[in-house]
Coordinates of C-alpha atoms and ligand atoms in Angstrom, one line a residue:
X29 CA -27.1 -88.2 7.2
X30 CA -29.2 -91.2 5.8
X31 CA -27.8 -93.7 3.3
X32 CA -29.5 -93.8 0.0
X33 CA -31.5 -97.0 -0.6
X34 CA -31.6 -97.9 -4.3
X35 CA -34.9 -98.9 -5.6
X36 CA -34.7 -101.5 -8.4
X37 CA -37.9 -102.2 -10.0
X38 CA -38.4 -105.5 -11.7
X39 CA -42.1 -105.2 -12.7
X40 CA -41.2 -105.5 -16.3
X41 CA -39.1 -108.7 -15.8
X42 CA -40.0 -110.7 -12.7
X43 CA -43.4 -109.1 -12.6
X44 CA -44.0 -110.2 -16.2
X45 CA -42.9 -113.8 -15.3
X46 CA -46.2 -113.9 -13.4
X47 CA -48.5 -116.2 -15.5
X48 CA -50.7 -114.0 -17.6
X49 CA -49.0 -110.8 -16.9
X50 CA -47.4 -110.5 -20.3
X51 CA -47.0 -107.0 -21.7
X52 CA -46.4 -105.5 -25.1
X53 CA -43.4 -103.4 -26.0
X54 CA -45.6 -100.2 -25.9
X55 CA -47.1 -101.1 -22.5
X56 CA -43.6 -101.7 -21.1
X57 CA -42.4 -98.3 -22.3
X58 CA -45.6 -96.7 -20.8
X59 CA -44.8 -98.4 -17.4
X60 CA -41.2 -97.5 -17.6
X61 CA -41.9 -93.9 -18.1
X62 CA -44.2 -93.9 -15.1
X63 CA -41.4 -95.6 -13.1
X64 CA -38.9 -92.9 -14.3
X65 CA -41.3 -90.2 -13.3
X66 CA -41.6 -91.9 -9.8
X67 CA -37.8 -91.7 -9.6
X68 CA -37.0 -95.4 -9.6
X69 CA -33.2 -95.8 -9.6
X70 CA -33.0 -98.9 -11.7
X71 CA -35.6 -100.4 -14.1
X72 CA -35.1 -104.1 -14.9
X73 CA -36.8 -103.9 -18.4
X74 CA -36.8 -107.6 -19.2
X75 CA -34.9 -110.7 -20.2
X76 CA -33.6 -109.8 -23.7
X77 CA -32.6 -113.5 -24.6
X78 CA -36.3 -114.7 -24.1
X79 CA -37.4 -113.6 -27.5
X80 CA -36.9 -111.0 -30.2
X81 CA -39.9 -109.2 -28.6
X82 CA -38.3 -109.1 -25.2
X83 CA -35.1 -107.8 -26.8
X84 CA -36.9 -105.0 -28.6
X85 CA -38.8 -104.1 -25.4
X86 CA -35.6 -103.8 -23.4
X87 CA -34.0 -101.8 -26.3
X88 CA -37.1 -99.5 -26.5
X89 CA -37.0 -98.8 -22.8
X90 CA -33.3 -98.1 -23.0
X91 CA -33.8 -95.6 -25.7
X92 CA -36.5 -93.5 -23.9
X93 CA -35.5 -93.6 -20.3
X94 CA -33.0 -91.0 -19.3
X95 CA -33.2 -90.6 -15.5
X96 CA -33.2 -94.3 -14.4
X97 CA -30.6 -96.9 -15.1
X98 CA -32.0 -99.6 -17.5
X99 CA -31.1 -103.2 -16.7
X100 CA -31.3 -106.4 -18.7
X101 CA -31.3 -109.9 -17.2
X102 CA -28.9 -112.6 -18.5
X103 CA -28.2 -116.2 -17.4
X104 CA -24.4 -116.8 -17.2
X105 CA -24.2 -117.8 -20.8
X106 CA -22.7 -116.1 -23.8
X107 CA -25.9 -115.7 -25.8
X108 CA -27.8 -114.1 -23.0
X109 CA -25.0 -111.7 -22.0
X110 CA -24.4 -110.5 -25.5
X111 CA -28.2 -110.0 -26.0
X112 CA -28.5 -108.1 -22.7
X113 CA -25.5 -106.0 -23.6
X114 CA -26.8 -105.0 -27.0
X115 CA -30.4 -104.3 -25.7
X116 CA -29.1 -101.9 -23.0
X117 CA -26.5 -100.3 -25.2
X118 CA -28.8 -97.1 -26.1
X119 CA -29.3 -96.4 -22.4
X120 CA -27.9 -93.3 -20.7
X121 CA -27.0 -95.6 -17.9
X122 CA -27.3 -99.4 -18.5
X123 CA -26.8 -102.4 -16.3
X124 CA -26.4 -106.2 -17.0
X125 CA -27.9 -108.4 -14.3
X126 CA -26.4 -111.9 -14.6
X127 CA -27.2 -114.9 -12.3
X128 CA -26.4 -118.5 -11.7
X129 CA -27.9 -120.9 -9.0
X130 CA -25.8 -121.5 -5.9
X131 CA -28.1 -123.7 -3.7
X132 CA -27.2 -127.4 -3.6
X133 CA -30.6 -128.5 -4.9
X134 CA -30.4 -126.0 -7.8
X135 CA -26.7 -126.9 -8.6
X136 CA -27.3 -130.6 -8.5
X137 CA -30.8 -131.0 -10.0
X138 CA -31.2 -128.0 -12.3
X139 CA -27.8 -127.0 -13.5
X140 CA -26.0 -130.4 -13.0
X141 CA -22.9 -128.5 -12.2
X142 CA -20.3 -128.9 -9.4
X143 CA -19.8 -126.0 -7.0
X144 CA -16.3 -125.3 -8.6
X145 CA -17.9 -125.1 -12.0
X146 CA -20.5 -122.6 -10.7
X147 CA -17.9 -120.4 -9.2
X148 CA -15.9 -120.5 -12.5
X149 CA -19.0 -119.7 -14.5
X150 CA -20.1 -116.8 -12.3
X151 CA -16.6 -115.3 -12.7
X152 CA -16.7 -115.7 -16.5
X153 CA -20.2 -114.3 -16.7
X154 CA -19.4 -111.1 -14.7
X155 CA -16.2 -110.5 -16.7
X156 CA -18.1 -111.0 -20.0
X157 CA -20.8 -108.6 -18.9
X158 CA -18.1 -106.1 -18.0
X159 CA -17.2 -106.1 -21.7
X160 CA -20.5 -104.3 -22.3
X161 CA -20.9 -102.1 -19.2
X162 CA -19.1 -101.4 -16.0
X163 CA -22.5 -101.5 -14.1
X164 CA -22.8 -105.4 -13.5
X165 CA -25.0 -107.0 -11.1
X166 CA -24.6 -110.7 -10.0
X167 CA -27.2 -112.8 -8.3
X168 CA -26.5 -116.3 -6.7
X169 CA -30.0 -117.6 -7.5
X170 CA -31.7 -119.4 -4.5
X171 CA -29.2 -117.7 -2.2
X172 CA -31.9 -118.0 0.6
X173 CA -31.3 -121.8 0.5
X174 CA -27.5 -121.8 -0.2
X175 CA -24.7 -122.8 2.1
X176 CA -23.2 -119.7 3.7
X177 CA -19.5 -120.7 3.1
X178 CA -20.2 -121.4 -0.5
X179 CA -22.2 -118.2 -0.9
X180 CA -19.3 -116.1 0.5
X181 CA -16.8 -117.8 -1.9
X182 CA -18.9 -117.2 -5.0
X183 CA -19.7 -113.6 -4.1
X184 CA -16.1 -112.8 -3.3
X185 CA -15.1 -114.1 -6.6
X186 CA -17.9 -112.2 -8.4
X187 CA -16.8 -109.0 -6.8
X188 CA -13.2 -109.6 -7.8
X189 CA -14.3 -110.2 -11.4
X190 CA -16.0 -106.8 -11.5
X191 CA -19.6 -107.2 -10.1
X192 CA -20.7 -103.8 -8.6
X193 CA -24.0 -105.0 -7.2
X194 CA -24.6 -108.3 -5.4
X195 CA -28.1 -109.3 -5.2
X196 CA -29.3 -111.9 -2.7
X197 CA -32.4 -113.6 -3.9
X198 CA -34.8 -115.6 -1.7
X199 CA -35.9 -117.2 -4.9
X200 CA -38.5 -119.5 -3.5
X201 CA -39.8 -117.2 -0.6
X202 CA -38.5 -119.6 2.0
X203 CA -36.7 -117.2 4.5
X204 CA -38.1 -115.4 7.5
X205 CA -37.0 -111.9 8.5
X206 CA -34.5 -112.5 11.3
X207 CA -32.9 -115.2 9.3
X208 CA -32.7 -113.2 6.2
X209 CA -31.4 -110.1 8.0
X210 CA -28.8 -112.2 9.7
X211 CA -27.7 -113.6 6.3
X212 CA -26.9 -110.0 5.2
X213 CA -25.0 -109.3 8.4
X214 CA -22.8 -112.4 8.0
X215 CA -22.2 -111.8 4.3
X216 CA -21.1 -108.3 4.9
X217 CA -18.8 -109.2 7.8
X218 CA -17.3 -112.3 6.3
X219 CA -16.7 -111.4 2.6
X220 CA -13.4 -109.5 2.5
X221 CA -14.2 -107.3 -0.5
X222 CA -17.9 -106.7 0.5
X223 CA -17.3 -103.0 0.7
X224 CA -16.6 -102.9 -3.1
X225 CA -20.3 -103.7 -4.1
X226 CA -23.8 -102.7 -3.1
X227 CA -25.7 -105.5 -1.5
X228 CA -29.3 -106.0 -2.6
X229 CA -32.3 -108.0 -1.5
X230 CA -34.7 -109.7 -3.9
X231 CA -37.5 -111.5 -2.1
X232 CA -40.5 -113.6 -3.1
X233 CA -43.7 -113.6 -1.2
X234 CA -44.5 -117.3 -0.9
X235 CA -45.0 -116.9 2.8
X236 CA -46.2 -113.4 2.7
X237 CA -42.9 -112.1 4.0
X238 CA -41.3 -110.5 1.0
X239 CA -41.6 -106.9 2.4
X240 CA -40.6 -107.9 5.9
X241 CA -37.6 -109.8 4.6
X242 CA -36.4 -106.9 2.5
X243 CA -36.7 -104.5 5.4
X244 CA -34.8 -107.0 7.6
X245 CA -32.1 -107.0 4.9
X246 CA -32.0 -103.2 4.9
X247 CA -31.6 -103.1 8.6
X248 CA -28.5 -105.3 8.3
X249 CA -26.8 -103.5 5.4
X250 CA -28.6 -103.9 2.1
X251 CA -28.6 -100.7 0.2
X252 CA -30.6 -101.9 -2.8
X253 CA -34.2 -103.5 -2.7
X254 CA -35.7 -105.3 -5.8
X255 CA -39.4 -104.9 -6.0
X256 CA -42.4 -104.7 -8.2
X257 CA -45.5 -102.5 -8.4
X258 CA -48.4 -104.0 -6.6
X259 CA -46.0 -106.9 -5.6
X260 CA -46.6 -108.5 -9.0
X261 CA -44.3 -111.4 -9.7
X262 CA -43.7 -115.2 -9.9
X263 CA -46.2 -117.2 -7.9
X264 CA -47.1 -115.1 -4.8
X265 CA -45.1 -112.2 -6.2
X266 CA -42.2 -110.0 -5.2
X267 CA -41.6 -107.4 -2.6
X268 CA -44.3 -104.7 -3.3
X269 CA -42.5 -101.3 -4.1
X270 CA -45.2 -99.3 -2.6
X271 CA -45.1 -101.0 0.8
X272 CA -41.4 -101.1 1.0
X273 CA -40.9 -97.4 0.1
X274 CA -43.7 -96.2 2.3
X275 CA -42.4 -98.3 5.3
X276 CA -39.0 -96.7 4.9
X277 CA -40.5 -93.2 4.4
X278 CA -42.9 -93.4 7.3
X279 CA -40.5 -95.0 9.7
X280 CA -37.6 -92.5 9.2
X281 CA -37.2 -92.7 13.0
X282 CA -36.3 -96.4 12.6
X283 CA -34.4 -96.9 9.3
X284 CA -31.0 -95.4 8.6
X285 CA -31.9 -95.0 4.9
X286 CA -34.3 -93.2 2.5
X287 CA -35.2 -93.5 -1.1
X288 CA -35.5 -90.8 -3.7
X289 CA -39.0 -92.1 -4.8
X290 CA -41.5 -89.4 -5.6
X291 CA -44.4 -91.0 -3.6
X292 CA -47.3 -89.1 -5.1
X293 CA -46.8 -91.1 -8.4
X294 CA -47.3 -94.5 -6.6
X295 CA -51.1 -94.7 -7.1
X296 CA -50.8 -94.0 -10.9
X297 CA -48.1 -96.6 -11.2
X298 CA -50.3 -99.1 -9.3
X299 CA -53.4 -98.4 -11.5
X300 CA -51.3 -98.5 -14.7
X301 CA -49.8 -101.9 -13.9
X302 CA -53.1 -103.3 -12.7
X303 CA -54.9 -102.1 -15.9
X304 CA -52.2 -103.4 -18.3
X305 CA -51.7 -106.7 -16.7
X306 CA -55.4 -107.3 -15.6
X307 CA -54.2 -108.2 -12.1
X308 CA -56.6 -106.2 -9.9
X309 CA -55.5 -104.8 -6.6
X310 CA -57.4 -106.2 -3.6
X311 CA -59.4 -103.4 -1.7
X312 CA -57.5 -104.1 1.6
X313 CA -54.1 -103.9 -0.1
X314 CA -51.7 -101.7 1.9
X315 CA -51.0 -98.3 0.3
X316 CA -52.8 -98.8 -3.0
X317 CA -56.0 -100.8 -2.2
X318 CA -59.3 -98.9 -2.3
X319 CA -59.7 -99.2 1.5
X320 CA -56.2 -98.4 2.5
X321 CA -57.2 -94.9 3.7
X322 CA -60.9 -95.4 4.3
X323 CA -62.2 -95.1 7.8
X324 CA -65.4 -97.0 8.1
X325 CA -65.9 -97.3 11.8
X326 CA -67.6 -94.3 13.5
X327 CA -64.8 -94.2 16.2
X328 CA -62.1 -94.0 13.7
X329 CA -63.8 -91.3 11.7
X330 CA -64.4 -89.2 14.8
X331 CA -60.7 -89.6 15.7
X332 CA -59.5 -88.7 12.2
X333 CA -61.8 -85.6 12.1
X334 CA -60.5 -84.3 15.5
X335 CA -56.9 -85.1 14.9
X336 CA -55.7 -86.9 11.8
X337 CA -52.8 -88.7 13.4
X338 CA -55.0 -90.6 15.8
X339 CA -55.6 -93.3 13.3
X340 CA -53.5 -92.3 10.2
X341 CA -49.7 -92.9 9.9
X342 CA -49.5 -91.6 6.4
X343 CA -51.3 -89.0 4.4
X344 CA -53.3 -90.5 1.5
X345 CA -52.2 -87.5 -0.8
X346 CA -48.6 -88.5 -0.3
X347 CA -49.2 -91.7 -2.3
X348 CA -51.3 -90.1 -4.9
X349 CA -54.8 -90.5 -3.6
X350 CA -56.5 -87.2 -4.6
X351 CA -59.3 -85.8 -2.6
X352 CA -61.7 -86.6 -5.4
X353 CA -62.3 -82.9 -6.2
X354 CA -64.0 -82.1 -9.4
X355 CA -61.3 -80.6 -11.6
X356 CA -63.0 -80.0 -14.9
X357 CA -66.5 -80.0 -16.4
X358 CA -68.4 -79.7 -19.6
X359 CA -67.6 -76.0 -19.9
X360 CA -63.9 -76.3 -19.4
X361 CA -61.9 -75.1 -22.3
X362 CA -58.9 -76.5 -24.1
X363 CA -56.5 -74.4 -22.1
X364 CA -57.9 -75.6 -18.8
X365 CA -57.7 -79.2 -20.1
X366 CA -54.2 -78.7 -21.2
X367 CA -53.1 -77.1 -18.0
X368 CA -54.5 -79.8 -15.8
X369 CA -52.8 -82.5 -17.9
X370 CA -49.6 -80.6 -17.5
X371 CA -50.1 -80.5 -13.7
X372 CA -50.6 -84.2 -13.8
X373 CA -47.4 -84.6 -15.8
X374 CA -49.2 -85.9 -18.9
X375 CA -47.6 -84.6 -22.1
X376 CA -48.4 -85.2 -25.7
X377 CA -45.8 -85.5 -28.5
X378 CA -47.9 -83.6 -31.0
X379 CA -50.6 -80.8 -31.0
X380 CA -52.8 -83.3 -32.9
X381 CA -52.7 -85.7 -30.1
X382 CA -53.7 -83.1 -27.7
X383 CA -56.6 -82.1 -29.9
X384 CA -57.7 -85.7 -30.2
X385 CA -57.6 -86.1 -26.3
X386 CA -59.7 -82.9 -26.0
X387 CA -62.3 -84.2 -28.4
X388 CA -62.5 -87.3 -26.1
X389 CA -62.7 -85.1 -23.1
X390 CA -65.6 -83.2 -24.5
X391 CA -67.4 -86.5 -25.4
X392 CA -66.9 -87.7 -21.8
X393 CA -67.9 -84.5 -20.2
X394 CA -71.2 -84.8 -22.2
X395 CA -71.9 -88.1 -20.4
X396 CA -70.3 -87.4 -17.1
X397 CA -70.6 -83.9 -15.6
X398 CA -67.7 -83.9 -13.1
X399 CA -64.3 -84.9 -14.4
X400 CA -61.7 -86.0 -11.9
X401 CA -58.0 -86.5 -12.2
X402 CA -58.5 -90.2 -12.4
X403 CA -60.9 -89.7 -15.4
X404 CA -58.2 -87.7 -17.2
X405 CA -55.6 -90.3 -16.6
X406 CA -57.9 -93.1 -17.8
X407 CA -58.9 -91.1 -20.9
X408 CA -55.3 -90.5 -21.8
X409 CA -54.4 -94.2 -21.3
X410 CA -57.3 -95.2 -23.6
X411 CA -56.1 -92.7 -26.2
X412 CA -52.6 -94.1 -25.9
X413 CA -53.8 -97.6 -26.4
X414 CA -55.6 -96.7 -29.6
X415 CA -52.8 -94.6 -30.9
X416 CA -50.0 -97.1 -30.2
X417 CA -51.4 -100.5 -30.8
X418 CA -51.5 -101.8 -34.3
X419 CA -55.2 -101.9 -34.8
X420 CA -56.4 -104.2 -37.5
X421 CA -59.7 -104.7 -35.8
X422 CA -61.8 -101.6 -34.8
X423 CA -65.0 -101.3 -32.9
X424 CA -67.5 -99.3 -35.2
X425 CA -70.8 -99.9 -33.5
X426 CA -72.3 -101.8 -30.6
X427 CA -76.0 -102.2 -29.7
X428 CA -77.2 -104.3 -26.8
X429 CA -80.6 -105.3 -25.4
X430 CA -81.4 -106.5 -21.9
X431 CA -84.8 -107.0 -20.5
X432 CA -85.8 -109.0 -17.3
X433 CA -86.9 -112.5 -18.3
X434 CA -85.5 -112.2 -21.9
X435 CA -82.1 -113.4 -23.1
X436 CA -79.6 -110.5 -23.5
X437 CA -78.4 -109.8 -26.9
X438 CA -75.7 -107.8 -28.7
X439 CA -75.1 -106.6 -32.3
X440 CA -71.6 -105.6 -33.0
X441 CA -70.1 -103.9 -36.2
X442 CA -66.3 -104.2 -36.5
X443 CA -63.9 -102.9 -39.1
X444 CA -61.6 -105.8 -40.0
X445 CA -58.6 -104.7 -42.1
X446 CA -60.8 -101.9 -43.4
X447 CA -63.9 -104.0 -44.2
X448 CA -67.0 -103.5 -42.1
X449 CA -68.8 -106.6 -40.8
X450 CA -71.7 -107.0 -38.4
X451 CA -72.8 -110.0 -36.2
X452 CA -75.5 -110.5 -33.5
X453 CA -75.3 -113.0 -30.6
X454 CA -77.2 -113.8 -27.4
X455 CA -75.4 -114.6 -24.2
X456 CA -75.9 -114.9 -20.4
X457 CA -75.5 -111.2 -20.1
X458 CA -74.8 -108.2 -22.4
X459 CA -71.0 -108.5 -22.1
X460 CA -71.1 -112.3 -22.8
X461 CA -73.3 -111.6 -25.9
X462 CA -71.0 -108.8 -27.1
X463 CA -67.9 -111.1 -26.8
X464 CA -69.8 -113.8 -28.7
X465 CA -70.8 -111.4 -31.5
X466 CA -67.2 -110.3 -31.8
X467 CA -66.1 -113.9 -32.0
X468 CA -68.6 -114.6 -34.8
X469 CA -66.8 -112.0 -36.8
X470 CA -63.2 -112.7 -36.0
X471 CA -63.3 -116.4 -35.1
X472 CA -60.0 -115.9 -33.1
X473 CA -60.1 -119.4 -31.4
X474 CA -58.8 -117.9 -28.2
X475 CA -60.0 -118.7 -24.7
X476 CA -61.0 -116.1 -22.3
X477 CA -58.8 -116.3 -19.2
X478 CA -59.8 -113.4 -17.3
X479 CA -62.4 -110.5 -17.4
X480 CA -62.4 -107.7 -14.9
X481 CA -64.0 -104.3 -14.5
X482 CA -63.2 -101.6 -12.0
X483 CA -64.5 -98.1 -11.6
X484 CA -62.2 -95.2 -11.9
X485 CA -64.0 -92.8 -9.6
X486 CA -67.0 -93.2 -7.3
X487 CA -70.6 -93.0 -8.6
X488 CA -72.5 -94.8 -11.3
X489 CA -71.4 -92.3 -14.0
X490 CA -67.8 -93.3 -13.4
X491 CA -65.6 -94.5 -16.2
X492 CA -65.3 -98.3 -16.1
X493 CA -61.8 -99.7 -16.8
X494 CA -61.9 -103.3 -18.1
X495 CA -59.3 -105.9 -18.6
X496 CA -59.5 -109.0 -20.8
X497 CA -56.9 -111.8 -20.9
X498 CA -56.9 -114.2 -23.9
X499 CA -54.9 -117.4 -24.5
X500 CA -54.1 -119.3 -27.7
X501 CA -51.6 -122.0 -28.0
X502 CA -49.6 -121.0 -25.0
X503 CA -49.6 -117.3 -25.9
X504 CA -51.3 -114.9 -23.5
X505 CA -52.3 -111.3 -24.1
X506 CA -54.0 -108.7 -22.0
X507 CA -56.4 -106.1 -23.4
X508 CA -57.7 -102.9 -21.8
X509 CA -60.5 -100.4 -22.5
X510 CA -62.3 -97.7 -20.7
X511 CA -65.7 -96.0 -21.1
X512 CA -68.5 -94.8 -19.0
X513 CA -70.5 -97.6 -20.5
X514 CA -68.9 -100.8 -19.2
X515 CA -70.2 -103.0 -22.2
X516 CA -68.3 -100.6 -24.6
X517 CA -65.3 -100.7 -22.3
X518 CA -65.5 -104.5 -22.3
X519 CA -65.7 -104.7 -26.2
X520 CA -62.8 -102.2 -26.5
X521 CA -60.7 -104.4 -24.1
X522 CA -61.6 -107.6 -26.0
X523 CA -60.7 -106.0 -29.3
X524 CA -57.5 -104.6 -27.8
X525 CA -56.4 -108.1 -26.7
X526 CA -57.2 -109.5 -30.2
X527 CA -55.1 -106.8 -31.8
X528 CA -52.2 -107.7 -29.7
X529 CA -52.0 -111.3 -30.8
X530 CA -49.8 -110.6 -33.8
X531 CA -47.0 -109.4 -31.5
X532 CA -47.3 -112.0 -28.8
X533 CA -44.6 -114.7 -28.7
X534 CA -43.9 -117.7 -26.6
X535 CA -41.0 -116.6 -24.4
X536 CA -38.2 -118.5 -22.7
X537 CA -38.3 -118.4 -18.9
X538 CA -34.9 -117.4 -17.4
X539 CA -35.0 -119.6 -14.4
X540 CA -36.5 -122.8 -15.8
X541 CA -33.7 -124.4 -17.9
X542 CA -32.1 -127.7 -16.9
X543 CA -28.5 -126.7 -17.6
X544 CA -26.8 -123.5 -18.7
Ligands
LIG293 O1 -35.9 -114.9 -7.8 C1 -34.8 -115.0 -8.4 O2 -33.9 -115.7 -8.0 C2 -34.6 -114.1 -9.5 C3 -33.2 -114.0 -10.1 C4 -33.2 -114.1 -11.5 C5 -32.5 -112.9 -9.5 O3 -35.5 -113.5 -10.1
LIG294 ZN1 -37.2 -113.3 -8.6

């Protein structure tokens, strides 16, 4: 009988701490729903004390998620714990994750607290969090560089105070697998009340070892792993959920644990996070990269055709790669459309939303004859964006001209708070000209930090998904758009980002304060 390995996803918290990866409340809810569908056990929805927007996002996730525990992060201070407690209150199952640094360098240079004061504060924080929920996680921040005796002391005290999960963060990604695994072994052997809590690993990828370190921790007794979709996270990122889960699932002969993750949802989650944050996935990325299951070399192809297991250790379908079969076309009716969406787990709240999506589907089918599952997913994401975001700027018309040897130009008509305005501009390409024309109308004074395009399916008639990142006065937003025409998709993404500026706030960072 295998032990259950708890999957704690922190895409919405540590993932969002990645510079430029900020997400709106609606985007967080969309990702959280996908995580729930994937059967993630715990969703860390954010740091509620960071800003009113973060509080609202955690609360919104807590309201809609039913099957996963919703967690809020809090430093070991009254304000943070109260905010986290209130934000998770609507959840079916809620958790507070409180932390304080325990490494000599953090205690001395950042907190300016003595070890005794840190133990006292940790105990206080866990007890205070227990006033809101009996599901309390405690992290000794920078555990990977903390002294073992002190770590044992603070963890024992935190468990006595009521912590039910003890998370061991390798905050700066300094550890190597044997060492990190051995740390778990020692903690579990030496802490007298260790059996009263679940031990968890939280690794950063600065040396490219986050997944390996997490797996070593699992081998030595960790029963929760903290991870993010696509390994998003501070600096080089966190443990990639898809890699960790598939390593455990594929090597059931080796690991004494398994997760409850519904792996066919992995690719959808990866695409959703990549599209929302604008962080694209490298083609050779394990599990979710475009080449992860592609067999280029003739020898490999021959082997795979003769017997799949010669070169494949996992089945592409098991992580959500479809066989790219055409699923719908121009003549498909509303019922076929609805049925396929239901099979993909996509539901609409109202009949009107389904009708709107069907109109979009027909428009798309006129331009693109074969519609794949990926197209349907992109189409619905695009519809969601327009429905959910507060749109004060709308794209009404777009005309571009490009001719070899001539300067590309664009003419854009926008509806701005209901008033239609048109502008034309030239640029180094049609996308550049389009963005300049938009700027002539809105004069947003933002700077473009990122622009990326990816195709949803193969072929030149594919839908293009675009991401745009804009910055203004320290605030960063990401916009998305999709269309078979990439200039239109780009304009949609740019406008989507502009529409988000009203909601974007400068947030406090949970780990960068001098004292608590
Ligand atoms: O990396 C880290 O130490 C963290 C803590 C807040 C758990 O993210
Ligand atoms: Zn972290």
